[in-house]
JSON list of C-alpha atoms in Angstrom, two decimals:
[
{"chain": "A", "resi": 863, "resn": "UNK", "atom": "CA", "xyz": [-23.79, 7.43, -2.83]},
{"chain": "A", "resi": 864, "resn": "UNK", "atom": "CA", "xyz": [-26.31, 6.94, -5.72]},
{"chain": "A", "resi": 865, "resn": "UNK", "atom": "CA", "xyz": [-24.58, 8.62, -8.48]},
{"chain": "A", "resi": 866, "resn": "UNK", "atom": "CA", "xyz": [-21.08, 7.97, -9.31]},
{"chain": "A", "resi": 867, "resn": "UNK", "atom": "CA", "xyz": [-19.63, 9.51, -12.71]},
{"chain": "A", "resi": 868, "resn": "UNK", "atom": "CA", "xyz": [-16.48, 9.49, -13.79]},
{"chain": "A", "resi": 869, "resn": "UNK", "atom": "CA", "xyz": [-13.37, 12.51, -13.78]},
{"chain": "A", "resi": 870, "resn": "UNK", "atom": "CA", "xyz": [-13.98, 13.86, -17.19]},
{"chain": "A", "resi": 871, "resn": "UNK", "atom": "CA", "xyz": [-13.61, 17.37, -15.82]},
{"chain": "A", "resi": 872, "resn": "UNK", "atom": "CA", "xyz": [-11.25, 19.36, -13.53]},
{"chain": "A", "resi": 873, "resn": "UNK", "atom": "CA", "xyz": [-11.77, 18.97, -10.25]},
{"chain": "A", "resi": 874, "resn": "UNK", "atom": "CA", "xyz": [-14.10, 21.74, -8.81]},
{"chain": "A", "resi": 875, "resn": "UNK", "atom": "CA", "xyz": [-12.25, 24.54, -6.55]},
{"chain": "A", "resi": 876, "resn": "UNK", "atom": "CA", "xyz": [-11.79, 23.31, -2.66]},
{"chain": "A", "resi": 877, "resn": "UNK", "atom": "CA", "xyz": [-12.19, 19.71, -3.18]},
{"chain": "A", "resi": 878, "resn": "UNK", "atom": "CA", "xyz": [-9.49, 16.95, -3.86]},
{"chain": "A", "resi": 879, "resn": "UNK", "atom": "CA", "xyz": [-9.39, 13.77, -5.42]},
{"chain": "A", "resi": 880, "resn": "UNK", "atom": "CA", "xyz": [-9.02, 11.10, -2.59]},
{"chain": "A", "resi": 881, "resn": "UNK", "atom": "CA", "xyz": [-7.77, 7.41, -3.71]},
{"chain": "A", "resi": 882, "resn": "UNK", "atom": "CA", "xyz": [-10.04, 4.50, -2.67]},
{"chain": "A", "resi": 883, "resn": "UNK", "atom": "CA", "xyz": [-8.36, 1.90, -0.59]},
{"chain": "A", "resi": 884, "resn": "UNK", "atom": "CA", "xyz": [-7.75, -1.37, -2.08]},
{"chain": "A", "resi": 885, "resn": "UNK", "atom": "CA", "xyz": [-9.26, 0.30, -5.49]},
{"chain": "A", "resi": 886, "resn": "UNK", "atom": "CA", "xyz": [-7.98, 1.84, -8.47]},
{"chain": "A", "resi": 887, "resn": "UNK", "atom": "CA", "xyz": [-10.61, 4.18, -7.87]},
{"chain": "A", "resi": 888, "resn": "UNK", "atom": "CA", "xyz": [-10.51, 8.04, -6.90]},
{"chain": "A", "resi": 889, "resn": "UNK", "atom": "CA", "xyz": [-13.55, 10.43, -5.05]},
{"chain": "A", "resi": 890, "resn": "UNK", "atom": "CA", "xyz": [-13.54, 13.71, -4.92]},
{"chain": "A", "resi": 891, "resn": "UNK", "atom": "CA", "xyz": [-13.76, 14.84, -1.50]},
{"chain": "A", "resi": 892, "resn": "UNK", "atom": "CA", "xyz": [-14.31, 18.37, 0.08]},
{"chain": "A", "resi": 893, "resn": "UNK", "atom": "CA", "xyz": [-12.67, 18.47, 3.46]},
{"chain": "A", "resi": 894, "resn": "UNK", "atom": "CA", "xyz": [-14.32, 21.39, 6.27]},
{"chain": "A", "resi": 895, "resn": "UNK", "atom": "CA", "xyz": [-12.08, 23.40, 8.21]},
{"chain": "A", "resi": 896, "resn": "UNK", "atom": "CA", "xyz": [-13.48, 21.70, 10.99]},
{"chain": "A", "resi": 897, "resn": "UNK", "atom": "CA", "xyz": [-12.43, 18.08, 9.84]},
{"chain": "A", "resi": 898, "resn": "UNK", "atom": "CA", "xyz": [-9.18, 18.97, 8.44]},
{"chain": "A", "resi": 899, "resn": "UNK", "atom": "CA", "xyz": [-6.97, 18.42, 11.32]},
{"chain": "A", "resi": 900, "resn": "UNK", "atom": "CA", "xyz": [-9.06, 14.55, 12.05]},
{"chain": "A", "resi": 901, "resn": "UNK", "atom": "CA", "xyz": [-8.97, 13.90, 8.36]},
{"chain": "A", "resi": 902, "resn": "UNK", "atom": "CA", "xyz": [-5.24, 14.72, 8.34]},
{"chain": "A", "resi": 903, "resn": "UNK", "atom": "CA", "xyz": [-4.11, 12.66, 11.71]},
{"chain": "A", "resi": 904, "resn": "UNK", "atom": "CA", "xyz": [-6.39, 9.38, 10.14]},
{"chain": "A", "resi": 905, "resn": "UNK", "atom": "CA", "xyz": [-4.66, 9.32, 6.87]},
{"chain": "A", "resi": 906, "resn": "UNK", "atom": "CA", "xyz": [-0.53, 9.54, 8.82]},
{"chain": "A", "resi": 907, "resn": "UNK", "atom": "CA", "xyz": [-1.96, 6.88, 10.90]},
{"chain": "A", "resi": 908, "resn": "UNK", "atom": "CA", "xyz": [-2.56, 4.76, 7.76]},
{"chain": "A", "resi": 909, "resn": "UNK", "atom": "CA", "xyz": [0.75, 5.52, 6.03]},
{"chain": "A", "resi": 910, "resn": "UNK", "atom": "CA", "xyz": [2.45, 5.00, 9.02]},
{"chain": "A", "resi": 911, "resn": "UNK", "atom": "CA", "xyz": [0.27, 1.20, 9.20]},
{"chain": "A", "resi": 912, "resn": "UNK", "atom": "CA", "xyz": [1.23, 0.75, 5.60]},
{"chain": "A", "resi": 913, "resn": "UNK", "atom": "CA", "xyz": [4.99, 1.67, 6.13]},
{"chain": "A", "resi": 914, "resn": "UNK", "atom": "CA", "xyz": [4.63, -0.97, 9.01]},
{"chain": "A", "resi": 915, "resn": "UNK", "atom": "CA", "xyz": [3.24, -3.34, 6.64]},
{"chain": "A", "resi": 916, "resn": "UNK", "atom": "CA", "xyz": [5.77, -3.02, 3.78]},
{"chain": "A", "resi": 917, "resn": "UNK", "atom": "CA", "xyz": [8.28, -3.55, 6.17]},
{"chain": "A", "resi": 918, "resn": "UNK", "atom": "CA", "xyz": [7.12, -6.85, 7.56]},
{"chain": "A", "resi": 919, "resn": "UNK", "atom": "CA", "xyz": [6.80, -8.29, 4.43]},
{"chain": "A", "resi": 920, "resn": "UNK", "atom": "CA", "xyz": [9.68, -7.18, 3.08]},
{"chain": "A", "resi": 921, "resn": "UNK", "atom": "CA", "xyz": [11.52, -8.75, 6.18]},
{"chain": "A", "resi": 922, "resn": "UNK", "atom": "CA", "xyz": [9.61, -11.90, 5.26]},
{"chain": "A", "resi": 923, "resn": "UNK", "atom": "CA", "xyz": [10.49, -11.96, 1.73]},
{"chain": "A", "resi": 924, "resn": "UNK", "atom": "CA", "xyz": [14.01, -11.44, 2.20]},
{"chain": "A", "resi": 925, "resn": "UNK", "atom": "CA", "xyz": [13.74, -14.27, 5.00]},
{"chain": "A", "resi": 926, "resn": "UNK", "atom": "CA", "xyz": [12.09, -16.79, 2.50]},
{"chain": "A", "resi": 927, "resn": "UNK", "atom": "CA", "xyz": [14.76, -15.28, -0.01]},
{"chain": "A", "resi": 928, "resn": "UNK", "atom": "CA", "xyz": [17.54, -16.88, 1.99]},
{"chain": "A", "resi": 929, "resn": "UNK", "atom": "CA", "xyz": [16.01, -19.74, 2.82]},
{"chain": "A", "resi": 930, "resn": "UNK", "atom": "CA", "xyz": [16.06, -20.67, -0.82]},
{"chain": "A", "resi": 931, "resn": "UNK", "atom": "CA", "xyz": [19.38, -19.67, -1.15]},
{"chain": "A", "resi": 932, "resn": "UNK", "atom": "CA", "xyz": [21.01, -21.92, 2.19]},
{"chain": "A", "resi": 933, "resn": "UNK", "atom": "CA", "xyz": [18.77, -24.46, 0.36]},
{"chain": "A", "resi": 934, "resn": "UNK", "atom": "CA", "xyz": [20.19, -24.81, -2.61]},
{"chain": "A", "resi": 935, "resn": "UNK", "atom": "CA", "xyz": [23.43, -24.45, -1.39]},
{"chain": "A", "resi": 936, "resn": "UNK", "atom": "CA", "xyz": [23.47, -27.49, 0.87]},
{"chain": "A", "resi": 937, "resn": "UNK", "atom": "CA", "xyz": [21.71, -29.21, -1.07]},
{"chain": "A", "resi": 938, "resn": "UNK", "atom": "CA", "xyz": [19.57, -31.67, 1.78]},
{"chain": "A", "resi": 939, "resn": "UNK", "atom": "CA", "xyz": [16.40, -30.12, 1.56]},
{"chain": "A", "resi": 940, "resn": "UNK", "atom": "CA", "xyz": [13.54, -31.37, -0.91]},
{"chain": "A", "resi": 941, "resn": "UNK", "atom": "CA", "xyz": [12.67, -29.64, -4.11]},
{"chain": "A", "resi": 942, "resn": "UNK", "atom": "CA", "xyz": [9.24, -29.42, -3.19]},
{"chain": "A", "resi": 943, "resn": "UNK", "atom": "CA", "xyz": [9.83, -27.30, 0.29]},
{"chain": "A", "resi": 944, "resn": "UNK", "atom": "CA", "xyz": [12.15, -25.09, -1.93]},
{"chain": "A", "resi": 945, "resn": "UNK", "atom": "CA", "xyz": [9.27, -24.57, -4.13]},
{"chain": "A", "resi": 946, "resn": "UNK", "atom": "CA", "xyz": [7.41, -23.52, -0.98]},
{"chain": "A", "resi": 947, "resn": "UNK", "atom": "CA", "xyz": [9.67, -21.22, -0.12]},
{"chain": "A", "resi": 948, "resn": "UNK", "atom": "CA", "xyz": [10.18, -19.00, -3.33]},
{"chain": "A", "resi": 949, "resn": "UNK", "atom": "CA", "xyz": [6.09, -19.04, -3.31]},
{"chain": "A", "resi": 950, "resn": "UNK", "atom": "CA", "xyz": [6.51, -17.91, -0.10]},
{"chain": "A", "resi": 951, "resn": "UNK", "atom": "CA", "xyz": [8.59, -15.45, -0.53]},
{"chain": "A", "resi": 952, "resn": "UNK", "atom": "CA", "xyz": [6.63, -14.35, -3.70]},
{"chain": "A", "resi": 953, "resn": "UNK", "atom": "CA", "xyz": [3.84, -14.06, -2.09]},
{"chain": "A", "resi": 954, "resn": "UNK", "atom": "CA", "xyz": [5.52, -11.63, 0.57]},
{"chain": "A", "resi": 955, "resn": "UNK", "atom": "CA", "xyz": [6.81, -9.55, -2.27]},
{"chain": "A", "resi": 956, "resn": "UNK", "atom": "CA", "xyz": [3.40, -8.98, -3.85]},
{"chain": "A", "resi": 957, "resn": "UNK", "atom": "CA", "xyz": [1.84, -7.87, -0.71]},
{"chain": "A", "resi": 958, "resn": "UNK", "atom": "CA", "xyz": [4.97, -5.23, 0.05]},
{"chain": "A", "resi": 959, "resn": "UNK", "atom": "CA", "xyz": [4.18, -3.72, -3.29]},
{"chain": "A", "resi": 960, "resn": "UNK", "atom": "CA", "xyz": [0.75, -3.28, -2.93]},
{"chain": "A", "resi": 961, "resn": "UNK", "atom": "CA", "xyz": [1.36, -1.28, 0.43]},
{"chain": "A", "resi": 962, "resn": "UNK", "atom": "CA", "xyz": [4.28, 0.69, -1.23]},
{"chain": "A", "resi": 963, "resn": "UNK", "atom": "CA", "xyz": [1.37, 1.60, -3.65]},
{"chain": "A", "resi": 964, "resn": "UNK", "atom": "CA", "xyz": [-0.52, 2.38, -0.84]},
{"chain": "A", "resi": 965, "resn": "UNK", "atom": "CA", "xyz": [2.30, 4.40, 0.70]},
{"chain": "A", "resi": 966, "resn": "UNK", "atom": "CA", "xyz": [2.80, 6.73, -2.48]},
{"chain": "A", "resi": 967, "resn": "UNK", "atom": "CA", "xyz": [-1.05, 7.62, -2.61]},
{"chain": "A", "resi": 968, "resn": "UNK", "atom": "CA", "xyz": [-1.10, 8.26, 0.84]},
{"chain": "A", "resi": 969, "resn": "UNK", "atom": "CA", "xyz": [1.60, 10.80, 0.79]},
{"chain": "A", "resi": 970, "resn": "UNK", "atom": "CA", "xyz": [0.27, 12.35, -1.90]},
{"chain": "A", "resi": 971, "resn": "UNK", "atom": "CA", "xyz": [-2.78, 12.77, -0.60]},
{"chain": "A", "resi": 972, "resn": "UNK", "atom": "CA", "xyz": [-1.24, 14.43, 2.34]},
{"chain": "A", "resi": 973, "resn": "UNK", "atom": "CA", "xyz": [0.73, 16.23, 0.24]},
{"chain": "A", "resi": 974, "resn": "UNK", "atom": "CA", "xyz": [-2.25, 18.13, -1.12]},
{"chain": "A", "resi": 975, "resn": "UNK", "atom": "CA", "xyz": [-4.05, 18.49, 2.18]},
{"chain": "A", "resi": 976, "resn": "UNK", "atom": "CA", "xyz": [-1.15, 20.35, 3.22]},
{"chain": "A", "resi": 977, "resn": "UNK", "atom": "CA", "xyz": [-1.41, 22.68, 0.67]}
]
């Protein structure tokens, strides 16, 4: 890729604008016949990866969540390791985000492959 130029234009018939993982960025892309089944199986392999994803860290979040929570409420554990916790648990929340992101632009990139 030598030449990249931004989307001041409609996109050009038979192509689709493709998000860039971990970007903000969009390519167009124009799929063959040929390649449209592969291209279609690799991206529901990713959502489903990213759904994965989401999921763990949401489970970790919410498990950091109630740490902090049966911490405060007893009272015996160090303000510094509660600290660690909600960082923790922070932390987890940020990264389920960024793979529900990563969710929505994969469906609706499927969503115009379908059509």
């Amino acid at each position: 890729m030598s030449d990249i130029t931004p989307f001041v234009h409609d996109v050009p018939s038979g192509f689709m604008t493709c998000p860039v993982p971990g970007h903000k960025a969009r390519i167009s892309l124009k799929i063959q016949e040929s390649q449209r089944a592969d291209f279609k199986s690799r991206l529901e392999r990713l959502l489903h990866k990213y759904e994965d994803r989401r999921q763990q860290f949401l489970g970790k979040a919410e498990k950091y969540e109630a740490l902090v929570f049966r911490s405060r409420e007893e009272g015996n554990v160090k303000p510094h390791v509660i600290e660690k916790y909600e960082k923790k648990a922070y932390q987890a929340r940020g990264v389920a985000n960024g793979a529900d992101e990563e969710v929505k632009r994969l469906q609706s990139l499927l969503e115009q492959t379908a059509s």
